[in-house]
mmCIF file of C-alpha atoms and ligand atoms in Angstrom:
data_model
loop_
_atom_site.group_PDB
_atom_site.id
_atom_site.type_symbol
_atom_site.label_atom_id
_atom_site.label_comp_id
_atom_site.label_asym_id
_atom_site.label_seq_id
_atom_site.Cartn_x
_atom_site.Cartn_y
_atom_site.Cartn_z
ATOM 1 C CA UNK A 4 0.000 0.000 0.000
ATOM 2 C CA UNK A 5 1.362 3.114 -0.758
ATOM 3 C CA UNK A 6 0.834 5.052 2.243
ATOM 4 C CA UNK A 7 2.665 2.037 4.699
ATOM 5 C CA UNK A 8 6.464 2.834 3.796
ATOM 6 C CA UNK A 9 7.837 -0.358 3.422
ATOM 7 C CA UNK A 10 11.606 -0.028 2.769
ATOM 8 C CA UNK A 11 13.256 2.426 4.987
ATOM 9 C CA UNK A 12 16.874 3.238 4.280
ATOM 10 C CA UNK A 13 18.365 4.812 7.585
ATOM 11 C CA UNK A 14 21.324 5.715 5.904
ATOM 12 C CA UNK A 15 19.590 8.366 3.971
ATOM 13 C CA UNK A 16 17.354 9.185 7.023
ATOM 14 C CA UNK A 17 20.436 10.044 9.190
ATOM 15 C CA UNK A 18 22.555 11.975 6.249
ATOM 16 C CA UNK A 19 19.511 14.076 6.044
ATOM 17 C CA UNK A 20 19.700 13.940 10.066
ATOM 18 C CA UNK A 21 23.078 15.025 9.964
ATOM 19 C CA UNK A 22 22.520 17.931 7.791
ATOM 20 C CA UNK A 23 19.184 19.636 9.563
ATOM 21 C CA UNK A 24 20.948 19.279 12.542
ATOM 22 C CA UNK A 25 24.194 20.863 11.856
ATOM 23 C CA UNK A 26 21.823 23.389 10.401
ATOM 24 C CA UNK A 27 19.965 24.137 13.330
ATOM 25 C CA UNK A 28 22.678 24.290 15.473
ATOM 26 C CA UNK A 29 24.494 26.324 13.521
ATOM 27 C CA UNK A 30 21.894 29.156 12.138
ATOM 28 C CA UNK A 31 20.397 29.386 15.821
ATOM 29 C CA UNK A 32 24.135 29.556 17.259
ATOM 30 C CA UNK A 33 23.084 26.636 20.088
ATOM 31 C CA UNK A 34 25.515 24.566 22.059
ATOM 32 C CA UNK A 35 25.677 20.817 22.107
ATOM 33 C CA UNK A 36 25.375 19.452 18.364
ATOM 34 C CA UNK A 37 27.710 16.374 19.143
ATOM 35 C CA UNK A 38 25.435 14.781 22.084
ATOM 36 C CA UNK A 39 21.724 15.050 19.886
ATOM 37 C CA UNK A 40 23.979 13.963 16.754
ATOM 38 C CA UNK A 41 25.121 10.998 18.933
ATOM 39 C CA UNK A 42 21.284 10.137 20.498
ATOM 40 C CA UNK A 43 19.660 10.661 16.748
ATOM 41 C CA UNK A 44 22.205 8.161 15.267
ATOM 42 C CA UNK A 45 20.842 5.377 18.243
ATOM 43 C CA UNK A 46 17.926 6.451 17.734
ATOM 44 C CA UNK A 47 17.995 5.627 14.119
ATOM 45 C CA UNK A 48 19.909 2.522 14.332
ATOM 46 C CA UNK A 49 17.406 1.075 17.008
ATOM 47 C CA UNK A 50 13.942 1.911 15.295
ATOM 48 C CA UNK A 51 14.319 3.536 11.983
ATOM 49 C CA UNK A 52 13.578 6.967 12.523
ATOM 50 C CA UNK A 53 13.713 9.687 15.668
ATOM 51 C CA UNK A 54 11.586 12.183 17.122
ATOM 52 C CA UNK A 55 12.260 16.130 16.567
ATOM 53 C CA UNK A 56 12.099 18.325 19.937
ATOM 54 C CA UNK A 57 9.624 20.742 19.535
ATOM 55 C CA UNK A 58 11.971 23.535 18.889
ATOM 56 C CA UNK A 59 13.398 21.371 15.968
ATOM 57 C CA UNK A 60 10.200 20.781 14.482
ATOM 58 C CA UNK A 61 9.397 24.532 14.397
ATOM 59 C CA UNK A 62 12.670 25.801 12.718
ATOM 60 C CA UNK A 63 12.576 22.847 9.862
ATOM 61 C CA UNK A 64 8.856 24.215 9.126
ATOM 62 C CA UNK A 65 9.975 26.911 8.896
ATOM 63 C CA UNK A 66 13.557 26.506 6.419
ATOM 64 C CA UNK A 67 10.315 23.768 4.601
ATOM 65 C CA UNK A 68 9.061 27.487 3.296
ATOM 66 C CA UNK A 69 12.320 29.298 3.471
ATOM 67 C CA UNK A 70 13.323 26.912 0.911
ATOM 68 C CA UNK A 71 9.779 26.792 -0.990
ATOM 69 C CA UNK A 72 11.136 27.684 -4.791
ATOM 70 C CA UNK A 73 7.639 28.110 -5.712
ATOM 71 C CA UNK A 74 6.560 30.734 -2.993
ATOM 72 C CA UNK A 75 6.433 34.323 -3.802
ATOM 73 C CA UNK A 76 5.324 35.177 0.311
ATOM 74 C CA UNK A 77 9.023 33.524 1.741
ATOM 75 C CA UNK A 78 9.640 37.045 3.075
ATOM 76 C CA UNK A 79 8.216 35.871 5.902
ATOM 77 C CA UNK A 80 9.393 32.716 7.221
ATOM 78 C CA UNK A 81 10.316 33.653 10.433
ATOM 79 C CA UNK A 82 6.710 34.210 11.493
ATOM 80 C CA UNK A 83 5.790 31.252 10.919
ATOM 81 C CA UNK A 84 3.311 29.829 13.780
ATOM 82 C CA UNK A 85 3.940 26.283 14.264
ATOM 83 C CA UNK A 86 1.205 24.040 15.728
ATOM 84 C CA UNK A 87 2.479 20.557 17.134
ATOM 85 C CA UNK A 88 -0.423 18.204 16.826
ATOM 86 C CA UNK A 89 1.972 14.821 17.001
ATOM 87 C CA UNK A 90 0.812 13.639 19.878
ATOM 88 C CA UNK A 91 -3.010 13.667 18.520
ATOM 89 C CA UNK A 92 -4.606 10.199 18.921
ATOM 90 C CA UNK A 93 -8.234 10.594 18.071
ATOM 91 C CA UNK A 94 -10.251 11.550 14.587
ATOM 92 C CA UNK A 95 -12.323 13.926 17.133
ATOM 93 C CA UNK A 96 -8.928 15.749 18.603
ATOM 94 C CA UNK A 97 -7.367 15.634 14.597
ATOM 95 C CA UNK A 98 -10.904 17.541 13.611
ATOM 96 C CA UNK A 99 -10.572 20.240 16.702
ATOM 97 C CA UNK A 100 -7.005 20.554 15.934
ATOM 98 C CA UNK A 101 -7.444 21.357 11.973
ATOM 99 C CA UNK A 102 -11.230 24.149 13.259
ATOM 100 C CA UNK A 103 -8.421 25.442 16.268
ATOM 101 C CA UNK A 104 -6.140 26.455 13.464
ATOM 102 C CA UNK A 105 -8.144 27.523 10.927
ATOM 103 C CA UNK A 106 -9.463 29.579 13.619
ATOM 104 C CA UNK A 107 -5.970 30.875 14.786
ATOM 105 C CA UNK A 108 -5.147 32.013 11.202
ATOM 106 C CA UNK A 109 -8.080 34.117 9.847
ATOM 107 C CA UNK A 110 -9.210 35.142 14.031
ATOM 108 C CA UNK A 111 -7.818 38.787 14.114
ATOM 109 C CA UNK A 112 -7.480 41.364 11.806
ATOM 110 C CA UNK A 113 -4.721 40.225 9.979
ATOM 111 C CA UNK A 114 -4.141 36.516 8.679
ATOM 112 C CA UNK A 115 -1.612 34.391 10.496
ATOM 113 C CA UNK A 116 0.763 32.051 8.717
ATOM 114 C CA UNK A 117 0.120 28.887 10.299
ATOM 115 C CA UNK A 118 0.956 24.938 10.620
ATOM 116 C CA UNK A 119 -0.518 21.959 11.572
ATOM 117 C CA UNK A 120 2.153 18.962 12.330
ATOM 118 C CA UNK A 121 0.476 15.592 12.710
ATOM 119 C CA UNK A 122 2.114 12.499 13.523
ATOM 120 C CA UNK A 123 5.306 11.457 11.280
ATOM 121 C CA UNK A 124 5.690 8.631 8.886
ATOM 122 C CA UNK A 125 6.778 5.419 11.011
ATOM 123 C CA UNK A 126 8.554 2.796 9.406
ATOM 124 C CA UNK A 127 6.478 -0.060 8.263
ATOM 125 C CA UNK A 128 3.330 1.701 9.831
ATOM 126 C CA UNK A 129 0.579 3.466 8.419
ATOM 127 C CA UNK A 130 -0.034 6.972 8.708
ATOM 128 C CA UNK A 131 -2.355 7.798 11.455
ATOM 129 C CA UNK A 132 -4.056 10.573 10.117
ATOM 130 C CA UNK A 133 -4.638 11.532 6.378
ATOM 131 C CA UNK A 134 -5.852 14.275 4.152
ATOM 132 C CA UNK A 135 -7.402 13.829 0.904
ATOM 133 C CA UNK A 136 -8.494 17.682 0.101
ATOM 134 C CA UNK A 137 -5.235 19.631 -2.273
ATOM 135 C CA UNK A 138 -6.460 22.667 0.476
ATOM 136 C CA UNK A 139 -8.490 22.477 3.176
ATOM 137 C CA UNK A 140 -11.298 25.064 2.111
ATOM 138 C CA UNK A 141 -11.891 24.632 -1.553
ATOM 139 C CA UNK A 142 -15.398 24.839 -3.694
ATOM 140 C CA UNK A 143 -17.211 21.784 -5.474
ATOM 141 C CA UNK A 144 -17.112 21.310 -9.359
ATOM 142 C CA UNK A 145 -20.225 19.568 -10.464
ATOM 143 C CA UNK A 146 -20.651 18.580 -14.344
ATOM 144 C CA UNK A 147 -24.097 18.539 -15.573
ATOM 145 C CA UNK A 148 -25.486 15.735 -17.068
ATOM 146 C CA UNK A 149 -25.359 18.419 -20.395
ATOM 147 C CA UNK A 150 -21.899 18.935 -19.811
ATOM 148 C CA UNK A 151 -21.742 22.090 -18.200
ATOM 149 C CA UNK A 152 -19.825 22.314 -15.622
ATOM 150 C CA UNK A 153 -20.862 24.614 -12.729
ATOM 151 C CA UNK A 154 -18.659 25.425 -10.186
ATOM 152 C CA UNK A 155 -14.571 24.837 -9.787
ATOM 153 C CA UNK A 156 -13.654 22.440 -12.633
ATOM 154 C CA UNK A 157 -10.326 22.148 -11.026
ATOM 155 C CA UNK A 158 -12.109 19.808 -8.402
ATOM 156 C CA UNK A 159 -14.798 18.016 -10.134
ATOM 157 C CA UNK A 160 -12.650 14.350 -9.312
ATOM 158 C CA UNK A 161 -12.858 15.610 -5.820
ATOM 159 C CA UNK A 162 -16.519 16.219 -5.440
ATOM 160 C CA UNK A 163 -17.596 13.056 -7.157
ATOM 161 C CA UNK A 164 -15.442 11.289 -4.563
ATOM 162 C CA UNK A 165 -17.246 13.558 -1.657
ATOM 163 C CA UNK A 166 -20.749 12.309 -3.116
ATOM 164 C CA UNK A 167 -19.957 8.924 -3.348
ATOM 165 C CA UNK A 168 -19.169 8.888 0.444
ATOM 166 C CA UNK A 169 -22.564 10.659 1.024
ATOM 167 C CA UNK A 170 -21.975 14.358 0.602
ATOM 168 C CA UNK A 171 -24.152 16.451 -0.915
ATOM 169 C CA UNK A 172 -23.688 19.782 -2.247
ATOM 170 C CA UNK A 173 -26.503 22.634 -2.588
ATOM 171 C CA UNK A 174 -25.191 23.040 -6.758
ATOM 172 C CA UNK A 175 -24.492 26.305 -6.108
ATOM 173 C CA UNK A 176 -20.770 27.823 -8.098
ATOM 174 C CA UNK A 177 -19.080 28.070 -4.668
ATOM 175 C CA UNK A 178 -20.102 25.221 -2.344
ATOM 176 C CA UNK A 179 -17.755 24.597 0.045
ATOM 177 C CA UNK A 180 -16.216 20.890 0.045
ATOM 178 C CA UNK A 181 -15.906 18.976 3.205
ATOM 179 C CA UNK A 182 -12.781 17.624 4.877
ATOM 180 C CA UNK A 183 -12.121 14.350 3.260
ATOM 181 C CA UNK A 184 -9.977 12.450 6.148
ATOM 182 C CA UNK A 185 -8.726 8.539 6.813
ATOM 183 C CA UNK A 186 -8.067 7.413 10.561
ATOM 184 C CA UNK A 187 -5.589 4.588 10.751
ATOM 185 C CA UNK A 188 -7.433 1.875 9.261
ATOM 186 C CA UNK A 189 -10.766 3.013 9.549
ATOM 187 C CA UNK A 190 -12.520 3.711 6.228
ATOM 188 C CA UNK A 191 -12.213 7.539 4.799
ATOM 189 C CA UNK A 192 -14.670 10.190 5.943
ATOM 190 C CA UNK A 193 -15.686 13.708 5.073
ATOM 191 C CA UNK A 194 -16.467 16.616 7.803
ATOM 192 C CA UNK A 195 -18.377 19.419 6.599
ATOM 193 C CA UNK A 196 -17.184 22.708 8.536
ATOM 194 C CA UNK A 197 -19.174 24.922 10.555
ATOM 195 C CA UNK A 198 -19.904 27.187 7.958
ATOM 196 C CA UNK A 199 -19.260 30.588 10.613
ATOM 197 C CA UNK A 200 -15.976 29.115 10.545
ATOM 198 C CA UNK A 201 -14.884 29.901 7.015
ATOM 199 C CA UNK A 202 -14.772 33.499 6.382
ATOM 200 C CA UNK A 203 -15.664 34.156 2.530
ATOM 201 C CA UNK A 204 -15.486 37.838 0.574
ATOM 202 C CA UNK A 205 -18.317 38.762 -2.011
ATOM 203 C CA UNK A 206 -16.938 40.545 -5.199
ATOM 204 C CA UNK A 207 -17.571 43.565 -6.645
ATOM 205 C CA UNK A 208 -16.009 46.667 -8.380
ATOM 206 C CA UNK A 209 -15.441 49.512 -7.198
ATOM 207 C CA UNK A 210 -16.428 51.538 -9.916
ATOM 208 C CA UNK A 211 -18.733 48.929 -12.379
ATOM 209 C CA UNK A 212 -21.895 48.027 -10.288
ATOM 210 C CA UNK A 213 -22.957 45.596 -12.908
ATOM 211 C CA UNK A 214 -20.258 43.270 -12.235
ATOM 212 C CA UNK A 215 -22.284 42.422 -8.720
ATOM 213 C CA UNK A 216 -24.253 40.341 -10.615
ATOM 214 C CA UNK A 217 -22.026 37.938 -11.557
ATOM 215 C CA UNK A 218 -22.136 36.976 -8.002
ATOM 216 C CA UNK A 219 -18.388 35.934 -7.581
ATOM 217 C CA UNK A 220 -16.801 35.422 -4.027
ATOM 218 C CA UNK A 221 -14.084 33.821 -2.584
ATOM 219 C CA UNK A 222 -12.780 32.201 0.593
ATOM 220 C CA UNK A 223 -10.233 34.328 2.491
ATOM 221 C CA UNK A 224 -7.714 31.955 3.274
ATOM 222 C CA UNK A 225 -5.787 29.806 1.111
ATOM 223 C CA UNK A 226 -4.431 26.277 2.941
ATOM 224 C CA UNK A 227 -2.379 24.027 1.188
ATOM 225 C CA UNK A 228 -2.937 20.067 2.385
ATOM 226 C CA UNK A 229 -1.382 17.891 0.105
ATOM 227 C CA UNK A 230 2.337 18.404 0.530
ATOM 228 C CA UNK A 231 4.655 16.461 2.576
ATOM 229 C CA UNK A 232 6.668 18.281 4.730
ATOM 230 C CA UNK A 233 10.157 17.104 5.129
ATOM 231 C CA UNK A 234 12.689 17.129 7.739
ATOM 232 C CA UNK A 235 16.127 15.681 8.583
ATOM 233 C CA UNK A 236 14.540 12.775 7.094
ATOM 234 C CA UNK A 237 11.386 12.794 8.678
ATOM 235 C CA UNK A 238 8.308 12.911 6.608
ATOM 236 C CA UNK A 239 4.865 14.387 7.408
ATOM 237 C CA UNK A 240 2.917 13.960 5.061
ATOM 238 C CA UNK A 241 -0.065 15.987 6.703
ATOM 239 C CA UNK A 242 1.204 19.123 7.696
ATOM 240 C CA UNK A 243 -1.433 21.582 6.139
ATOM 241 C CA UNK A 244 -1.005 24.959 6.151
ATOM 242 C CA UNK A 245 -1.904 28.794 5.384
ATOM 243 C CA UNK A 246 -0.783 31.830 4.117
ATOM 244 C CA UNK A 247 -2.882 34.774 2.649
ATOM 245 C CA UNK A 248 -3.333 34.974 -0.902
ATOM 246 C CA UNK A 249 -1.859 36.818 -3.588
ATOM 247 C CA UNK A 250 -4.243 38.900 -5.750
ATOM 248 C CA UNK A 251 -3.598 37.136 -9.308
ATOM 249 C CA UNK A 252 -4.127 33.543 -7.655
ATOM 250 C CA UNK A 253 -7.918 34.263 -7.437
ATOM 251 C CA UNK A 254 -8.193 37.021 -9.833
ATOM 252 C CA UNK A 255 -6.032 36.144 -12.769
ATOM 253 C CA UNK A 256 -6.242 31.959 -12.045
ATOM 254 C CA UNK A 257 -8.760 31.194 -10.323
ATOM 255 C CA UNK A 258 -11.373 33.281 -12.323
ATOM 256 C CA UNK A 259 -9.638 33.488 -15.553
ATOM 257 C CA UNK A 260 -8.497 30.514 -16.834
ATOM 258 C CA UNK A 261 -10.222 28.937 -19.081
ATOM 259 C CA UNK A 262 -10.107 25.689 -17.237
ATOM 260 C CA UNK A 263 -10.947 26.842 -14.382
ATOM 261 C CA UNK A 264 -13.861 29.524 -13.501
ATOM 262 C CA UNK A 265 -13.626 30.665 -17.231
ATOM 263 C CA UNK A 266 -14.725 34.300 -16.174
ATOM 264 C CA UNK A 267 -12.985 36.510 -18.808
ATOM 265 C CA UNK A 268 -15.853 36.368 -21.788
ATOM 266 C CA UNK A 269 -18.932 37.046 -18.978
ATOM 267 C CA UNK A 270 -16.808 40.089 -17.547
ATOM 268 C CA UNK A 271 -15.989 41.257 -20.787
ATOM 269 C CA UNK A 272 -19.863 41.564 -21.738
ATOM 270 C CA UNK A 273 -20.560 42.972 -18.547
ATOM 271 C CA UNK A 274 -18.268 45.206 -19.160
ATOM 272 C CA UNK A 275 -19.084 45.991 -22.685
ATOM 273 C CA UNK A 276 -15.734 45.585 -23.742
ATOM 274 C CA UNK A 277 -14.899 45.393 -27.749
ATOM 275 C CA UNK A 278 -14.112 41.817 -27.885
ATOM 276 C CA UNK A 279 -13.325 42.314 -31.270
ATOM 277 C CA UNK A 280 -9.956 44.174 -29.969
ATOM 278 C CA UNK A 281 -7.003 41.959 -29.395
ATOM 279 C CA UNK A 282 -6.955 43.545 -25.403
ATOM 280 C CA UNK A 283 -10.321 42.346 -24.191
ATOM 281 C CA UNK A 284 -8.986 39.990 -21.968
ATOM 282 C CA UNK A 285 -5.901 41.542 -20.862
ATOM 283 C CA UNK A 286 -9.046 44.941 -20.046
ATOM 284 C CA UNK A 287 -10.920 41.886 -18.415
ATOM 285 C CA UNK A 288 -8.578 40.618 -16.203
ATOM 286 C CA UNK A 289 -7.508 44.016 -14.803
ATOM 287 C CA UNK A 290 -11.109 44.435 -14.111
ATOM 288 C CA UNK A 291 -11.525 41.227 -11.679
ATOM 289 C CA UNK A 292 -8.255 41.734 -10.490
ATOM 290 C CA UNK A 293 -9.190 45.667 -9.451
ATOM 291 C CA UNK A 294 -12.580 44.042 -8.281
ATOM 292 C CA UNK A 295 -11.133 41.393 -6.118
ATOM 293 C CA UNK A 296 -8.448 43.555 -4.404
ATOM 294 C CA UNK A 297 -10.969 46.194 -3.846
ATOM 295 C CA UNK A 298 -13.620 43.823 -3.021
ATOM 296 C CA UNK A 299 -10.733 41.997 0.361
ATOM 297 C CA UNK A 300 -9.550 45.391 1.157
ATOM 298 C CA UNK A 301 -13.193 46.959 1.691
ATOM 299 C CA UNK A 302 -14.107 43.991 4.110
ATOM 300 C CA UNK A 303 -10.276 44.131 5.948
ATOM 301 C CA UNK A 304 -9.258 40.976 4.517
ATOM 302 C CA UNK A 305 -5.534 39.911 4.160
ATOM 303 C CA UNK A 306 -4.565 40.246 0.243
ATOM 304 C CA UNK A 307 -1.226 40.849 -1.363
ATOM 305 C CA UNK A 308 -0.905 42.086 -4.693
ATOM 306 C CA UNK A 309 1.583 40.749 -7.330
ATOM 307 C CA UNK A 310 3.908 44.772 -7.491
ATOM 308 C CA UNK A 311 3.912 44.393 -3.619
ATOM 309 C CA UNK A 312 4.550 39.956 -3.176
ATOM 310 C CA UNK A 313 7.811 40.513 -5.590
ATOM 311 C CA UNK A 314 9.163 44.120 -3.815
ATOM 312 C CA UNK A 315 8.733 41.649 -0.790
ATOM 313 C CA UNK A 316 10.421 38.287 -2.422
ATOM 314 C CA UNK A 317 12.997 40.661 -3.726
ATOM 315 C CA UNK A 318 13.518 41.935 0.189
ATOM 316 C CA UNK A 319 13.667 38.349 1.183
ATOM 317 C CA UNK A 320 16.432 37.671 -1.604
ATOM 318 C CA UNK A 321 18.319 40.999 -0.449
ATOM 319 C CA UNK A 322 17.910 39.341 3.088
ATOM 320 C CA UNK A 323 19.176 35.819 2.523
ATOM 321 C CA UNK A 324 22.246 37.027 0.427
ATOM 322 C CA UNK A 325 23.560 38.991 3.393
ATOM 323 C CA UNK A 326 22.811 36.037 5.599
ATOM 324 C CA UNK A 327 25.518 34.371 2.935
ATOM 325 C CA UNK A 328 22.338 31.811 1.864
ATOM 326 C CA UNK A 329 21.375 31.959 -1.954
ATOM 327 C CA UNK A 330 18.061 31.514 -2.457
ATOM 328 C CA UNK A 331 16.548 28.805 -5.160
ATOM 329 C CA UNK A 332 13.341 29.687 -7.072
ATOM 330 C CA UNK A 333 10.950 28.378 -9.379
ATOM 331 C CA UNK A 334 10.739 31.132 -12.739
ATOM 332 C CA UNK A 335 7.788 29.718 -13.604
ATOM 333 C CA UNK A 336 5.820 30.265 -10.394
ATOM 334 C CA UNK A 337 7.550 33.148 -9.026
ATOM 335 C CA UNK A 338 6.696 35.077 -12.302
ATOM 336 C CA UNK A 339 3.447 36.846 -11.773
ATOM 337 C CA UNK A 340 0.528 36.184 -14.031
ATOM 338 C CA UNK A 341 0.088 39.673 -14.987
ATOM 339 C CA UNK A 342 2.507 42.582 -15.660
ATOM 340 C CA UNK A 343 5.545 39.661 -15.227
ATOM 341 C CA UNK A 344 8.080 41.902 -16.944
ATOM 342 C CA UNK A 345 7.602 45.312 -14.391
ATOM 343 C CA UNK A 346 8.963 42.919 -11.755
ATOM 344 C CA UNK A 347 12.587 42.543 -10.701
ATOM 345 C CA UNK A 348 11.464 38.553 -10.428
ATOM 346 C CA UNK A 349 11.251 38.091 -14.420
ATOM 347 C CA UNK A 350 14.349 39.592 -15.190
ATOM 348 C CA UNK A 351 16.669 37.304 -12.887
ATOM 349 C CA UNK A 352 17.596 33.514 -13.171
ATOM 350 C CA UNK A 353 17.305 31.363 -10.479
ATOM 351 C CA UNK A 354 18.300 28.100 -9.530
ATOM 352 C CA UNK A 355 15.671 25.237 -8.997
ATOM 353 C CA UNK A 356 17.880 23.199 -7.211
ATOM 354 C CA UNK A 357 15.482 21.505 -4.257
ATOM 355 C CA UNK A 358 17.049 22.326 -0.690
ATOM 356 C CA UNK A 359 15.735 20.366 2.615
ATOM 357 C CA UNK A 360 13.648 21.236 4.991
ATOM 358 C CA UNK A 361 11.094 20.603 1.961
ATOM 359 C CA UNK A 362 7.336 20.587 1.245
ATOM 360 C CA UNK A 363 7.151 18.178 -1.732
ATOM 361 C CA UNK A 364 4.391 18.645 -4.095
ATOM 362 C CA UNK A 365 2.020 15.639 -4.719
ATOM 363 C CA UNK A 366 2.059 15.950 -8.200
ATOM 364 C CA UNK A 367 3.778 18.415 -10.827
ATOM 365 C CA UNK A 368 -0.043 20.284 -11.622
ATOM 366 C CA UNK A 369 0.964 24.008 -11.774
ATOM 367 C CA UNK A 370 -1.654 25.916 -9.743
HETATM 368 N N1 LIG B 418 -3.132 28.992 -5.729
HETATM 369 C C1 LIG B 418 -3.897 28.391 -4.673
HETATM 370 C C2 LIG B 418 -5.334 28.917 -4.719
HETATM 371 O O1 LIG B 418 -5.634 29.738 -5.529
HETATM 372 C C3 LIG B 418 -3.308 28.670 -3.315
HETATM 373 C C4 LIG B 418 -1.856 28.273 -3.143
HETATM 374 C C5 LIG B 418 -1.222 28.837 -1.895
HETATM 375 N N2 LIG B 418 -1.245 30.274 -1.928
HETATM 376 C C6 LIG B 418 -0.854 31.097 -0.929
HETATM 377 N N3 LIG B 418 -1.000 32.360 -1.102
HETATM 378 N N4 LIG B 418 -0.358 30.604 0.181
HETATM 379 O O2 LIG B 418 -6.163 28.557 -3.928
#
């Protein structure tokens, strides 16, 4: 079964060791490196694997998104507020723990970057806890039996496999999708959240009052679940966490691709644009993007957009090269969606290389 890890190979587990370790000790200036190199290494030789401290476990999250090529937001890694749930032992305690975060994150005025640890990968044991959903809140894609497709394409798979375990959605565009969730051996389940839990933001323009009636919102907090977080050769493969989003991820993405929301043609009419002209879609998306950044800053909700998350990476880069660290990147993802070429991002090269602390992507999909 894939999630039981059968073959463990401790010598990779405690070069990996090795190297967090030094790291730790070294970046945080701490005393004492030999004697946890020395109890790690028994550790490892005696059942496979070993157990982070606490304060371990919260710097490798941390260097996990430090090290993120993909991530635009790494300016601020240091903040990040980590949540040790390893200890958790019950689907009702894993279910509080992921409400208690959520919670924590979008609570106060501003959103918090937050993570949720749950228990490692053992050796030759299946995970206790598991996620299913790519991000914790996400919207239902239903196709009709016409072939239209109403709601988020992107997760039509998703939301069969919700229905066929007995959720139902109200076949509305943006129904929220349940928690889809495995306990040890016990067969998968979905929990539906309390809906005053998940804080959502209803779009409009600030200057075109038609574009109301499209009815578009959004949920406020974006919350990856799907990536395995890696450290010193320790897996956790559920580790979700949040940041806040960038503008272009709903705006451009989310609502305009074609695959996905499909929204440029119905804001174009709306808009009485001259589809005709070869710019309708670039005057399109600069309308949902000036409606959804209005739209989160008019109810206080934590946006970014793309000018401001690459004056920010480009801090972080400034940062990290005086630290003496060079910092790998993804082009492709760093690159905004819209006005690329204004940013100081486009115009540099940057290595790909993967660093650990990780998060590693399930897949390659690009979104
Ligand atoms: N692109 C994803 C979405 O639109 C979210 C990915 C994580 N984004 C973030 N700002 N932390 O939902």
């Amino acid at each position: 079964m894939e999630h039981i890890q059968e073959h463990i190979n401790t010598e990779h587990i405690w070069a990996e060791a090795r190297d967090f370790l030094q790291q730790y000790y070294q970046e945080n200036q701490l005393e004492g490196l030999a004697a946890r190199l020395r109890e790690v290494e028994a550790a490892i030789g005696l059942k496979g694997q070993y157990w982070h401290t606490a304060e371990e476990l919260a710097f490798g999250a941390k260097l996990a998104w430090r090290n993120s090529n993909r991530c635009i937001g790494r300016l601020f890694w240091p903040t990040l507020k980590v949540l040790d749930y390893r200890r958790i032992n019950s689907p009702q305690a894993f279910i509080q723990a992921l409400e208690d975060h959520i919670a924590l994150a979008d609570g106060s005025r501003k959103i918090r970057n937050v993570i949720s640890v749950f228990p490692p990968q053992a050796p030759g044991k299946r995970l206790p806890f598991r996620i299913f959903n790519y991000e914790l809140i996400q919207y239902a894609g239903y196709q009709e039996a016409d072939g239209q497709i109403i709601g988020d394409p992107k997760h039509l798979e998703f939301t069969a496999r919700c229905q066929a375990l007995g959720w139902r959605g109200a076949g509305t565009p943006f129904d929220l999708l349940p928690l889809v969730y495995q306990y040890e051996d016990q067969p998968v389940q979905f929990h539906e959240w309390p809906p005053e839990l998940i804080q959502e933001i209803e779009i409009e323009h600030p200057e075109w009052s038609s574009f109301q009636s499209l009815q578009l919102k959004w949920y406020k907090l974006p919350m990856i679940s799907n990536m395995r977080l890696s450290i010193g050769g320790i897996d956790y493969p559920t580790a979700p966490f949040n940041g806040w989003y960038m503008l272009n991820e709903i705006a451009t993405r989310n609502f305009g691709d074609q695959q996905r929301y499909n929204l440029l043609p119905a804001v174009a009419d709306k808009l009485g644009l001259d589809r005709s002209s070869p710019f309708w879609k670039d005057k399109a998306l600069i309308a949902l993007n000036e409606a959804v950044y209005h739209s989160f800053q008019k109810a206080g909700a934590t946006i970014v957009d793309h000018h401001t998350a690459c004056e920010q990476f480009m801090r972080f880069v400034a940062r990290e090269q005086a630290e003496g660290r060079e910092v790998t990147g993804d082009w492709s993802w760093l690159v905004p969606p819209n006005a690329g070429s204004t940013t100081e991002v486009f115009h540099q090269e940057w290595s790909n290389e993967v660093k650990c602390p990780y998060f590693f992507p399930p897949s390659d999909s690009k979104g």
